[in-house]
Short mmCIF file of C-alpha atoms in Angstrom, two decimals:
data_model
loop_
_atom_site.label_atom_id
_atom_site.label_comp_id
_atom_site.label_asym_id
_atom_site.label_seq_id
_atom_site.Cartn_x
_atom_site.Cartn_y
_atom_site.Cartn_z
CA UNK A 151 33.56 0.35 40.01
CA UNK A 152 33.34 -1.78 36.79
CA UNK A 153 30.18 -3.98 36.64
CA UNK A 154 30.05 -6.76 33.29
CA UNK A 155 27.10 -7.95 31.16
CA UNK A 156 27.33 -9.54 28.60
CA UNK A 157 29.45 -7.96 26.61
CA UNK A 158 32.13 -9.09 28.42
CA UNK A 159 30.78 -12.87 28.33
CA UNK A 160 32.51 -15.77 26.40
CA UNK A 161 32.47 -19.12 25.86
CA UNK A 162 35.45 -21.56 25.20
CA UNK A 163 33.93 -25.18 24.14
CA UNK A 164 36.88 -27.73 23.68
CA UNK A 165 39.94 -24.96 23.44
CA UNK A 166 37.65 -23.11 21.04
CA UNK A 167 35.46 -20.12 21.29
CA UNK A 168 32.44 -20.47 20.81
CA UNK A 169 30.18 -18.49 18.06
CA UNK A 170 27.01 -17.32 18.51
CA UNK A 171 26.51 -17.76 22.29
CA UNK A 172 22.81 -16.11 23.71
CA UNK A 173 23.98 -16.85 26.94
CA UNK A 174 25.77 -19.25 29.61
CA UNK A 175 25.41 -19.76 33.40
CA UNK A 176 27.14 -21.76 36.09
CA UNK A 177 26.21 -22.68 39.35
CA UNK A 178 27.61 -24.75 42.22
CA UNK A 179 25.99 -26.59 45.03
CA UNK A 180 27.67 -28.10 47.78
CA UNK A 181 25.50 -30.51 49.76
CA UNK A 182 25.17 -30.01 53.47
CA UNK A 183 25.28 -32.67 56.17
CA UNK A 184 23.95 -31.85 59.62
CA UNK A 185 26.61 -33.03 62.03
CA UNK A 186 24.25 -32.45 65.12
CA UNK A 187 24.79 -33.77 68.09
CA UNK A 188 23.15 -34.47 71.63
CA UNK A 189 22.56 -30.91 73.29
CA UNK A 190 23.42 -28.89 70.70
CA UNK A 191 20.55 -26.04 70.04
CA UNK A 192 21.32 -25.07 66.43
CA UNK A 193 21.32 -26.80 63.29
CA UNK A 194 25.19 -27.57 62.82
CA UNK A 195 26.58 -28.76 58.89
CA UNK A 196 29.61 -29.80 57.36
CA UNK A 197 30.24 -29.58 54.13
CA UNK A 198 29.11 -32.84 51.92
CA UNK A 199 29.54 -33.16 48.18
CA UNK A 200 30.08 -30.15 45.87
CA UNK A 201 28.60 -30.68 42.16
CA UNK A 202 28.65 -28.05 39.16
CA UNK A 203 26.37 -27.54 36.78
CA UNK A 204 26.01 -24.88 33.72
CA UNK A 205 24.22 -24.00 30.84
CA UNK A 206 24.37 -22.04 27.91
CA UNK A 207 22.07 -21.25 24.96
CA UNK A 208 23.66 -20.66 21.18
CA UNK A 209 21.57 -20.03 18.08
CA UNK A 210 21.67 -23.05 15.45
CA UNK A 211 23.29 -21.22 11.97
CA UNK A 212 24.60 -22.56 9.29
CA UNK A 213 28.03 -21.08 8.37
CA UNK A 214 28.31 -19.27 4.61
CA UNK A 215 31.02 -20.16 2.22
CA UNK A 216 34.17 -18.67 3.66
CA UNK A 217 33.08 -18.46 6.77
CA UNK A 218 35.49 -20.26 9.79
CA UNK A 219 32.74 -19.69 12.61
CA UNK A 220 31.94 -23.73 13.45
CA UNK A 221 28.24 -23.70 14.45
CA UNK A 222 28.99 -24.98 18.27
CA UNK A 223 25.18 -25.59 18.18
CA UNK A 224 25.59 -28.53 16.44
CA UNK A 225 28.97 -29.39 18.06
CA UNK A 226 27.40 -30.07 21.04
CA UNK A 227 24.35 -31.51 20.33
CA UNK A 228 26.07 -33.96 17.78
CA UNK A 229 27.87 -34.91 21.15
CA UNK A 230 24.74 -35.90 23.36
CA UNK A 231 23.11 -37.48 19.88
CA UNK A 232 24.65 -40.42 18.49
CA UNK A 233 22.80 -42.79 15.61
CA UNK A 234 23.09 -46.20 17.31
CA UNK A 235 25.84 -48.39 15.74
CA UNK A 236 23.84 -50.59 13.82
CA UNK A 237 20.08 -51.08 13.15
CA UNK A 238 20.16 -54.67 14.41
CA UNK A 239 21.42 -53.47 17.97
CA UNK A 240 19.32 -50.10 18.51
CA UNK A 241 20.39 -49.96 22.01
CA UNK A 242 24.11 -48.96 21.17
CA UNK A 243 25.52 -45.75 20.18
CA UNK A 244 29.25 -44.63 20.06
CA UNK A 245 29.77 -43.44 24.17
CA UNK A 246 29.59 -39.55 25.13
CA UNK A 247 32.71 -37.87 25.32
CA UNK A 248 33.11 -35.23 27.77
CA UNK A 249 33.45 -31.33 26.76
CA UNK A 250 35.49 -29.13 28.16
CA UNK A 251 33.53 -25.61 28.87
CA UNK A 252 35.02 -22.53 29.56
CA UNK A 253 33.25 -19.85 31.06
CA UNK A 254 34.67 -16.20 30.63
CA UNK A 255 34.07 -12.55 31.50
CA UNK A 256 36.46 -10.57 30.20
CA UNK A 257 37.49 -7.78 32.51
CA UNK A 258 40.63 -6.56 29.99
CA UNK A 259 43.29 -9.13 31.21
CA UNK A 260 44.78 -11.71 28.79
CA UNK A 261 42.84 -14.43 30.37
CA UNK A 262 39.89 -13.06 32.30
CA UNK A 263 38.10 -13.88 34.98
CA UNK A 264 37.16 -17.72 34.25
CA UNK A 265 35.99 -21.24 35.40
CA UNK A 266 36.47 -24.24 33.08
CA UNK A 267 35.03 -27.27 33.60
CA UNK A 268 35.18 -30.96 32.11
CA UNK A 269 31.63 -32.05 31.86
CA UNK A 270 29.33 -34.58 30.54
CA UNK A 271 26.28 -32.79 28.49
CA UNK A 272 23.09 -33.71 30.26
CA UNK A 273 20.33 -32.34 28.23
CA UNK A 274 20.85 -30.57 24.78
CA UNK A 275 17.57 -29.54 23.14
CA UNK A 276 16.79 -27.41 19.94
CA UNK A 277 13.50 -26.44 18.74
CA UNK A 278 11.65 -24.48 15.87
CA UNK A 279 9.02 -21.44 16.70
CA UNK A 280 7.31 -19.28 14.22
CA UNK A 281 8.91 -15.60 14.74
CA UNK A 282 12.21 -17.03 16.94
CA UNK A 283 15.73 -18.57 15.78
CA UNK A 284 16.29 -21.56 16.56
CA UNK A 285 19.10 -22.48 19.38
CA UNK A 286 19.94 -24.96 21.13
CA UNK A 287 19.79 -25.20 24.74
CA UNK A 288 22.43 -27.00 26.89
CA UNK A 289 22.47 -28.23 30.27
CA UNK A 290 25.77 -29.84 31.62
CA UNK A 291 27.41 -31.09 34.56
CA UNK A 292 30.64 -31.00 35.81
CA UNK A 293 33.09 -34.23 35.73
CA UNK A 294 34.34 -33.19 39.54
CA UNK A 295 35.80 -30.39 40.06
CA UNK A 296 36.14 -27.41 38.24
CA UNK A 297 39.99 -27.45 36.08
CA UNK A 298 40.12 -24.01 36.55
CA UNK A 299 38.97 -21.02 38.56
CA UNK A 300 39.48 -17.76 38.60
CA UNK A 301 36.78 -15.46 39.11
CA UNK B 121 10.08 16.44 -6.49
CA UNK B 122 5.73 16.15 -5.90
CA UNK B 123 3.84 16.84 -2.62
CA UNK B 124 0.72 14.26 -2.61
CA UNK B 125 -2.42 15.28 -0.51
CA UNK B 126 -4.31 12.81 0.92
CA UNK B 127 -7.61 13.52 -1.24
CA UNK B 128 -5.96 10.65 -3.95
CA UNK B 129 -6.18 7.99 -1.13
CA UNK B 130 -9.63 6.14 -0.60
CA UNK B 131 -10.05 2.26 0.70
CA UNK B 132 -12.14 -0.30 -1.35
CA UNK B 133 -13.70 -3.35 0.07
CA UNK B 134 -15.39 -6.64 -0.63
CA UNK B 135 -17.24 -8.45 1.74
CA UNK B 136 -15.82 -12.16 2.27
CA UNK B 137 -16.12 -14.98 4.79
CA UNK B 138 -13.71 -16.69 6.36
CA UNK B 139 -14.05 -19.71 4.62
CA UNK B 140 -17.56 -20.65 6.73
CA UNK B 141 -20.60 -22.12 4.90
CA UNK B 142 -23.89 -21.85 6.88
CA UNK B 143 -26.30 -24.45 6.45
CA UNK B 144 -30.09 -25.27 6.99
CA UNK B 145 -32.85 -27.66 5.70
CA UNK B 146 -35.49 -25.82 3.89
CA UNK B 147 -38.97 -26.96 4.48
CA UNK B 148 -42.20 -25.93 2.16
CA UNK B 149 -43.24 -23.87 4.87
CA UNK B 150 -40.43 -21.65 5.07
CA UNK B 151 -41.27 -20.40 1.74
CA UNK B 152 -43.75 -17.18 0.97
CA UNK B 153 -44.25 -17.10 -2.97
CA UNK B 154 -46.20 -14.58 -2.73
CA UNK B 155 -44.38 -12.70 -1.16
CA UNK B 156 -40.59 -13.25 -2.67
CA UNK B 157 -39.30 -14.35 0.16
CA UNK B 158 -38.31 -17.17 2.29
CA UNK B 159 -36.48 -17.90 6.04
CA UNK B 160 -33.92 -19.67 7.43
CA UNK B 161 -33.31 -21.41 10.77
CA UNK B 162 -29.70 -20.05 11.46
CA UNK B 163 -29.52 -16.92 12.73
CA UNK B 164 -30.56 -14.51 9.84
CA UNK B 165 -28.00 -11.48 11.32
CA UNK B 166 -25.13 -13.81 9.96
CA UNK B 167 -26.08 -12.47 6.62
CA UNK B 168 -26.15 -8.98 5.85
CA UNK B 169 -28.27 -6.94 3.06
CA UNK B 170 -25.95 -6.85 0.06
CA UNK B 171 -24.14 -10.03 0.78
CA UNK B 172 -22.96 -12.37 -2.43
CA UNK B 173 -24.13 -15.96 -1.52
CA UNK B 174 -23.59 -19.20 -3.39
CA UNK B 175 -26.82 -21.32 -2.42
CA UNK B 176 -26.59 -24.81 -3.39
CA UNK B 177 -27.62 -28.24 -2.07
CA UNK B 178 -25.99 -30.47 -0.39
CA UNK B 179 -26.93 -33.93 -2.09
CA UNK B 180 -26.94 -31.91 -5.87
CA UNK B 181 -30.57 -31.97 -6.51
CA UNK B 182 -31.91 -29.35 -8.24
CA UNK B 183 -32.35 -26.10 -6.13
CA UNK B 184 -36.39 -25.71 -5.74
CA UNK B 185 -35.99 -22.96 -4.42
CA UNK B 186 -35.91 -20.11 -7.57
CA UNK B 187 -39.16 -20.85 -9.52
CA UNK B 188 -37.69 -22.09 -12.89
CA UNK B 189 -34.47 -22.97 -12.38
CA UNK B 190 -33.52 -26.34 -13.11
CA UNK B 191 -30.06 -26.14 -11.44
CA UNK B 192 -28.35 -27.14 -8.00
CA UNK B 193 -27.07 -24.19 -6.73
CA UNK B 194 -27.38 -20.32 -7.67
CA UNK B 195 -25.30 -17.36 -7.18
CA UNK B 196 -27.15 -14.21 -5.38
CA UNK B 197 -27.51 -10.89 -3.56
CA UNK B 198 -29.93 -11.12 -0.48
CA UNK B 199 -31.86 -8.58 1.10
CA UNK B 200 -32.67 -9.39 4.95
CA UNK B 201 -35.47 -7.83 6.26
CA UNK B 202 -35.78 -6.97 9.99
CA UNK B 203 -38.09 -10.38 10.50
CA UNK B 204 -34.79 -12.22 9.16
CA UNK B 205 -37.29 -12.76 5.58
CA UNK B 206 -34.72 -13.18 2.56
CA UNK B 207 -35.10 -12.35 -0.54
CA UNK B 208 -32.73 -12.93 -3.68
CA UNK B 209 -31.64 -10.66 -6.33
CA UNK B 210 -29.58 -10.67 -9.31
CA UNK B 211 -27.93 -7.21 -8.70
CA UNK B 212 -26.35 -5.75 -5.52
CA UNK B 213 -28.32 -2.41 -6.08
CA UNK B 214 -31.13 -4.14 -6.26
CA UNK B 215 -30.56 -6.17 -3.47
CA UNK B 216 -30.28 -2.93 -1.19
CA UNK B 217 -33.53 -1.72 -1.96
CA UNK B 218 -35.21 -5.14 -0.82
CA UNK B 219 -37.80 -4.03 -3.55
CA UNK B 220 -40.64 -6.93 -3.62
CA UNK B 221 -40.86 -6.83 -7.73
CA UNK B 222 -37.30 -7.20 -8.24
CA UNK B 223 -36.87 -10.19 -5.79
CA UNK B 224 -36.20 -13.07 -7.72
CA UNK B 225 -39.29 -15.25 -8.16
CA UNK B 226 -39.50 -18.45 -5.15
CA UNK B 227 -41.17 -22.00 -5.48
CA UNK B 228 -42.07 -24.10 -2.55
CA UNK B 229 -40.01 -27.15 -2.90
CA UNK B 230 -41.78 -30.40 -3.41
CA UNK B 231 -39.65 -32.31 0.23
CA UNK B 232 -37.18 -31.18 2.73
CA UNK B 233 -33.65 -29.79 1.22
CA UNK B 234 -30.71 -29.48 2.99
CA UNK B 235 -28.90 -26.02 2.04
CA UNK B 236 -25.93 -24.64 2.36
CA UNK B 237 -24.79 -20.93 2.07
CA UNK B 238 -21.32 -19.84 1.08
CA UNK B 239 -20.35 -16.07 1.01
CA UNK B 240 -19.31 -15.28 -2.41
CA UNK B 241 -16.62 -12.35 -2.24
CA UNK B 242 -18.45 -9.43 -3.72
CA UNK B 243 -16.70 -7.27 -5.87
CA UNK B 244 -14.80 -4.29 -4.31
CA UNK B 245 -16.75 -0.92 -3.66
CA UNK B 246 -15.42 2.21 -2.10
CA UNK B 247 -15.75 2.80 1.59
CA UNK B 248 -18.09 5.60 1.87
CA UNK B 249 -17.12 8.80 3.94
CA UNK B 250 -14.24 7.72 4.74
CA UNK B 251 -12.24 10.91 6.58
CA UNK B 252 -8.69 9.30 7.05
CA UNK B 253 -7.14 6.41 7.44
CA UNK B 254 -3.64 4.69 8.45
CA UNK B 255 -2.11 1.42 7.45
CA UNK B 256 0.75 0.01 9.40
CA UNK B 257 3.42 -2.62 7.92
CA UNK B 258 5.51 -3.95 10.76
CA UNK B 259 8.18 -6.32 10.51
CA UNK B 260 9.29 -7.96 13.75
CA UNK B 261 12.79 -7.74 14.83
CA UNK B 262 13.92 -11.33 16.05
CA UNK B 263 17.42 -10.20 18.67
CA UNK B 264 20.55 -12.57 17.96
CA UNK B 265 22.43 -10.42 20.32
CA UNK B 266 25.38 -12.69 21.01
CA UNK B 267 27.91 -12.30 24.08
CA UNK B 268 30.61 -10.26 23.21
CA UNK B 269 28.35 -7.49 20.86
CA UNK B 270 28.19 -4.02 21.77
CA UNK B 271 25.43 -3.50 19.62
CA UNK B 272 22.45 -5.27 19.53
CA UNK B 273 21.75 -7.34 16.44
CA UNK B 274 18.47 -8.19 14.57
CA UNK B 275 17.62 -10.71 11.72
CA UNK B 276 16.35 -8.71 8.84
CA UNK B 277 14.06 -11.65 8.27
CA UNK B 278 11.52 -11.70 10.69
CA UNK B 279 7.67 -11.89 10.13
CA UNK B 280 5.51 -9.34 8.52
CA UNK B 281 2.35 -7.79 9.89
CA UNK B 282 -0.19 -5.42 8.82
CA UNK B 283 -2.33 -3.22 10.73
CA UNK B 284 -4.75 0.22 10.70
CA UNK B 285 -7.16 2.17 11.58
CA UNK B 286 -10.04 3.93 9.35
CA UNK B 287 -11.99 6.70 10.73
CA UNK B 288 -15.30 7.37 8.55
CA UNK B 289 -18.57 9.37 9.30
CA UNK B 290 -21.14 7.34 9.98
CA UNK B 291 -24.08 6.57 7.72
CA UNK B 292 -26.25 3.74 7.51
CA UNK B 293 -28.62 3.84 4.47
CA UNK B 294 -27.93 5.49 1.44
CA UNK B 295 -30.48 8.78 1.21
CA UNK B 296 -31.85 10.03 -2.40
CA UNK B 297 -30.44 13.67 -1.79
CA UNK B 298 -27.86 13.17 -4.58
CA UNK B 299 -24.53 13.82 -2.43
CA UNK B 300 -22.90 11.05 -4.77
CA UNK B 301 -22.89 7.87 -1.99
CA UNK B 302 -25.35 5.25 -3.80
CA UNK B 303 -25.04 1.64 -3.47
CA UNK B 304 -22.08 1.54 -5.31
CA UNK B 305 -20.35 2.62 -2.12
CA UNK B 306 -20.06 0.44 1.17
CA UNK B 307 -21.32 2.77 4.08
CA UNK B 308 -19.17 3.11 7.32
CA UNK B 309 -22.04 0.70 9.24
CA UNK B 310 -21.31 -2.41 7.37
CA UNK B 311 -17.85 -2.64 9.70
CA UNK B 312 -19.87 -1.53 12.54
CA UNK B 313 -21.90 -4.87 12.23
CA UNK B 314 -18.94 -6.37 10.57
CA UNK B 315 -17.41 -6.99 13.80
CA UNK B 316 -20.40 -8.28 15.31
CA UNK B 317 -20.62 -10.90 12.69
CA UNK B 318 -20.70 -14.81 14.48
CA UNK B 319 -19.49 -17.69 12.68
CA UNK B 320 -18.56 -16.26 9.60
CA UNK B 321 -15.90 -13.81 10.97
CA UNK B 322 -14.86 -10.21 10.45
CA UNK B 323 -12.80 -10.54 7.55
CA UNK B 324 -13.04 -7.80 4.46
CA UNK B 325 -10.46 -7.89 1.56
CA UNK B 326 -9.12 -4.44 1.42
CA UNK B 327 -7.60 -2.26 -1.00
CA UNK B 328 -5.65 0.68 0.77
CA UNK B 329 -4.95 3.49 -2.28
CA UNK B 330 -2.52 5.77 -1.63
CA UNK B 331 -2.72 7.50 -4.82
CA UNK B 332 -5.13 7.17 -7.80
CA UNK B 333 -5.41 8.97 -10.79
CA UNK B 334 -8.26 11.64 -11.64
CA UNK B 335 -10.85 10.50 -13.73
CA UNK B 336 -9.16 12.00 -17.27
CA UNK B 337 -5.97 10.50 -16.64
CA UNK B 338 -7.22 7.11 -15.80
CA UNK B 339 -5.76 4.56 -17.93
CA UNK B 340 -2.77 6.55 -18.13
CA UNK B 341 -1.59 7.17 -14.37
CA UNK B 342 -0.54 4.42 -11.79
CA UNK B 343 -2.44 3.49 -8.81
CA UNK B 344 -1.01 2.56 -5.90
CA UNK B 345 -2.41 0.45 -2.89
CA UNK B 346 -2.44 -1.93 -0.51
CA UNK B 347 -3.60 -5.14 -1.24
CA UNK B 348 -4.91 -7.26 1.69
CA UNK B 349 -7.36 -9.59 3.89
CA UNK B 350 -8.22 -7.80 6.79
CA UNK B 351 -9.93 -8.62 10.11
CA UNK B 352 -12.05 -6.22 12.03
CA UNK B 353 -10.36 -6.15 15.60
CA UNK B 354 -12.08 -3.31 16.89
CA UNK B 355 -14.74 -0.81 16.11
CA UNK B 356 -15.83 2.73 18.37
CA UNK B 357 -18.37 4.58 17.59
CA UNK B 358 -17.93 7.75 18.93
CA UNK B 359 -21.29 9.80 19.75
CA UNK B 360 -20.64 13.63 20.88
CA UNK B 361 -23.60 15.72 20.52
CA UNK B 362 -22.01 19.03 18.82
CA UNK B 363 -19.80 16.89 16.29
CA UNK B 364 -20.50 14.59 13.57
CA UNK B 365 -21.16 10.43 14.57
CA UNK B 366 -17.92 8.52 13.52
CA UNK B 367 -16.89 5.10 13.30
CA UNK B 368 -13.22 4.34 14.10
CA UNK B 369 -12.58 0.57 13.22
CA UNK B 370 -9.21 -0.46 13.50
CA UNK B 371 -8.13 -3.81 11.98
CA UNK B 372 -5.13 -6.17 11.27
CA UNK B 373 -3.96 -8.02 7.80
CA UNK B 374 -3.87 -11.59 7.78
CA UNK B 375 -1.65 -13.67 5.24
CA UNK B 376 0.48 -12.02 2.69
CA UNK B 377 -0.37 -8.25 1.24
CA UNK B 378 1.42 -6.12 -0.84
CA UNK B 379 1.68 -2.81 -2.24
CA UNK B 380 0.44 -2.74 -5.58
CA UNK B 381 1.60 -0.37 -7.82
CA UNK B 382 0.32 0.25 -11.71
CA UNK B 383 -2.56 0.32 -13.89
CA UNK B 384 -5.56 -1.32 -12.60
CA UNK B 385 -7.19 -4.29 -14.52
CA UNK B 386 -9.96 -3.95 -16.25
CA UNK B 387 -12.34 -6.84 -16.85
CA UNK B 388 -14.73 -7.66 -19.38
CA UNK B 389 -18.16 -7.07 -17.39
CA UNK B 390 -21.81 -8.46 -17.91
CA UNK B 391 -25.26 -6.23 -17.93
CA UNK B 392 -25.08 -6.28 -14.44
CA UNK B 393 -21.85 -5.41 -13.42
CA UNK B 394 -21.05 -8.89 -12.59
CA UNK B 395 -17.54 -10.73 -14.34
CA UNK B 396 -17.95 -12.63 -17.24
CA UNK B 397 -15.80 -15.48 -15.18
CA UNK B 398 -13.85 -17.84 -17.08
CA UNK B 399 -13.84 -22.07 -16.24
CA UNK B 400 -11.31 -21.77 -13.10
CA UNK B 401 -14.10 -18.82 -12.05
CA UNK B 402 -10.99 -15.89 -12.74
CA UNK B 403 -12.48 -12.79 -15.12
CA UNK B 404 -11.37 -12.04 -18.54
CA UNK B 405 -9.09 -9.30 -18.60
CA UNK B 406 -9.17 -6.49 -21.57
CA UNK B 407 -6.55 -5.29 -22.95
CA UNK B 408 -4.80 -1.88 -21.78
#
């Protein structure tokens, strides 16, 4: 029996693995709709809508000289915070784009066992702490279904 | 290659505050002449025998408290009697004894005075009977473990820390039998009531030695020590009726120490013993 931690865990943001990753988690929920009827004893469901969510932590670095690591940190939260487009109109910024996340676990195959996901960022949030490194934390949400799964 | 025994290490301190002033308004009546001594509405354990206080009025007006001096503040020892009386000397030996002729001569003052007292570090003395002691650097590991490592990471720079313990036998006055602990010494009782201190806080600047030269080849050989501002975090004292009484204090650094290495400097002293200090208050170092 093989189990994984996270040694075996990767991240893929945008076709790209991703440096410095603490850690990443997915979960689905698929809402439930009680399809009761007259006479019936137990509660009876049927599946309703199914939405993903995720998120993953990476530590904020700043690449040295000669370095090719991109500091996904700041990818991501540079996609969530935009500087409006002009100081006369505060309430515009460039839209979001989406991300696309992929979530591995290697288990020795080319590809792994995956899930990838095209999703809108929901929160992203980095902070500063006396004796911690900073990192930013990222919460997204899947743009329907998952592209790929395989897990 | 040298094996060092633990008879070159010792620990030096100086009594501080953390920063606190204490403050009171000093009536005529407060004042004995007679008797040297005078009293203070705070609560008189705040200040220990052998303390260094800065005394000085709040609005600048001149002191009236020292009988002829014309000045607004003053820079003393105090002995503190067990009615909480204070008296003021000029010298820290002095100051221990709580001898009534060597008190520094008092004068009511003419109206009310508000006063404030500042502990003034004292200069550092060696810990008395000191039987061992430890002191602990620790630098924190901060994990940047990323997925994918098989070995868990660490960034070299995380935040340093200081900590250790002292275990001494206890004394707490100095006796006239001649076994070398006079006043020049701290005894093991001032961290004992250290701790206990409100207000002003357990802090002690420390020096930690690890090795220091014997008497003929001071000047010549390097000491080596730990330099820092310690708190008092905790203090046993351990009573067993066929051994000796000990006080164990254990305490932590705060702020940046370091370990000192080299000759120690020297400074140009007055009669007393005191610094000759300088305009920004530093001493006036001689040359090695």
């Amino acid at each position: 029996m093989t189990y994984f931690t996270g040694t075996n865990g990767s991240l893929e943001i945008d076709g790209q693995r991703a440096a410095r990753v603490a850690n990443w988690q997915l979960s689905a929920n698929t809402g439930l709709l009680p399809v009761i009827s007259l006479g019936d004893t137990d509660n009876v469901v049927t599946t309703g809508i199914t939405s993903t969510t995720g998120t993953c932590q990476l530590f904020y670095y700043e690449a040295l000289p000669g370095e090719s690591e991109r500091n996904d940190a700041s990818y991501l939260l540079n996609t969530i915070l935009q500087a409006c487009i002009s100081p006369d109109d505060p309430g515009k910024a460039n839209e979001r784009s989406a991300v696309t996340f992929k979530l591995i676990i290697k288990d020795g195959t080319t590809e792994g066992k995956r899930v990838a996901v095209n999703a809108y960022i929901q929160s992203a949030s980095i902070g500063s702490a006396v004796g911690a490194i900073s990192s930013a934390q990222i919460v997204f949400q899947s743009i329907g279904a998952p592209t790929e799964v395989a897990i | 290659m040298t094996i060092h025994l633990g008879y070159g290490g010792s620990i030096q301190i100086a009594r501080e505050s953390a920063g606190q002033s204490l403050s009171f308004e000093l009536c005529s009546d407060d004042v004995n002449v007679g008797e040297r001594r005078f009293s203070v509405d705070f609560d008189y354990s705040l200040l220990r025998t052998g303390d260094r206080v800065a005394i000085q009025t709040t609005d600048r007006q001149n002191l009236q408290l020292l009988d002829q001096h014309e000045y607004p503040d003053a820079l003393c020892y105090v002995h503190v009697d067990e009615a909480g009386g204070i008296r003021l000397y000029r010298k820290f030996f002095d100051a221990l004894n709580g001898d009534k002729s060597k008190a520094l001569p008092l004068m009511r003052p003419l109206q009310k005075r508000q006063i404030t007292f500042d502990l003034y570090s004292n200069d550092f003395r060696c810990l008395a009977q000191v039987q061992d002691y430890e002191f602990t650097t620790t630098r924190s590991a901060i994990d940047i473990t990323k997925l994918g490592d098989e070995f868990r990471e660490s960034y070299a720079n995380g935040l340093i820390a200081g900590q250790g313990t002292a275990t001494c036998f206890w004394d707490y006055k100095y006796s006239t039998c001649g076994d070398g602990i006079g006043p020049e010494s701290e005894l093991p009782h001032y961290l004992a009531q250290l701790i206990l201190r409100t207000q002003l806080g357990s802090s002690f600047l420390g020096k930690f030695f690890l090795h220091r030269p014997t008497n003929k080849d001071e000047g010549k050989e390097d000491f080596l020590f730990y330099e820092a501002r310690c708190i008092i975090t905790n203090c046993v004292m351990a009573i067993n009726p066929s051994e000796p009484v000990m006080t164990k204090v254990d305490f932590i650094t705060t702020g940046e120490f370091k370990l000192k290495s080299g000759i120690v400097d020297e400074y140009l002293l007055q009669e007393s013993g005191d610094k000759v200090l300088q305009e920004d208050e530093s001493g006036i170092l001689l040359e090695a």
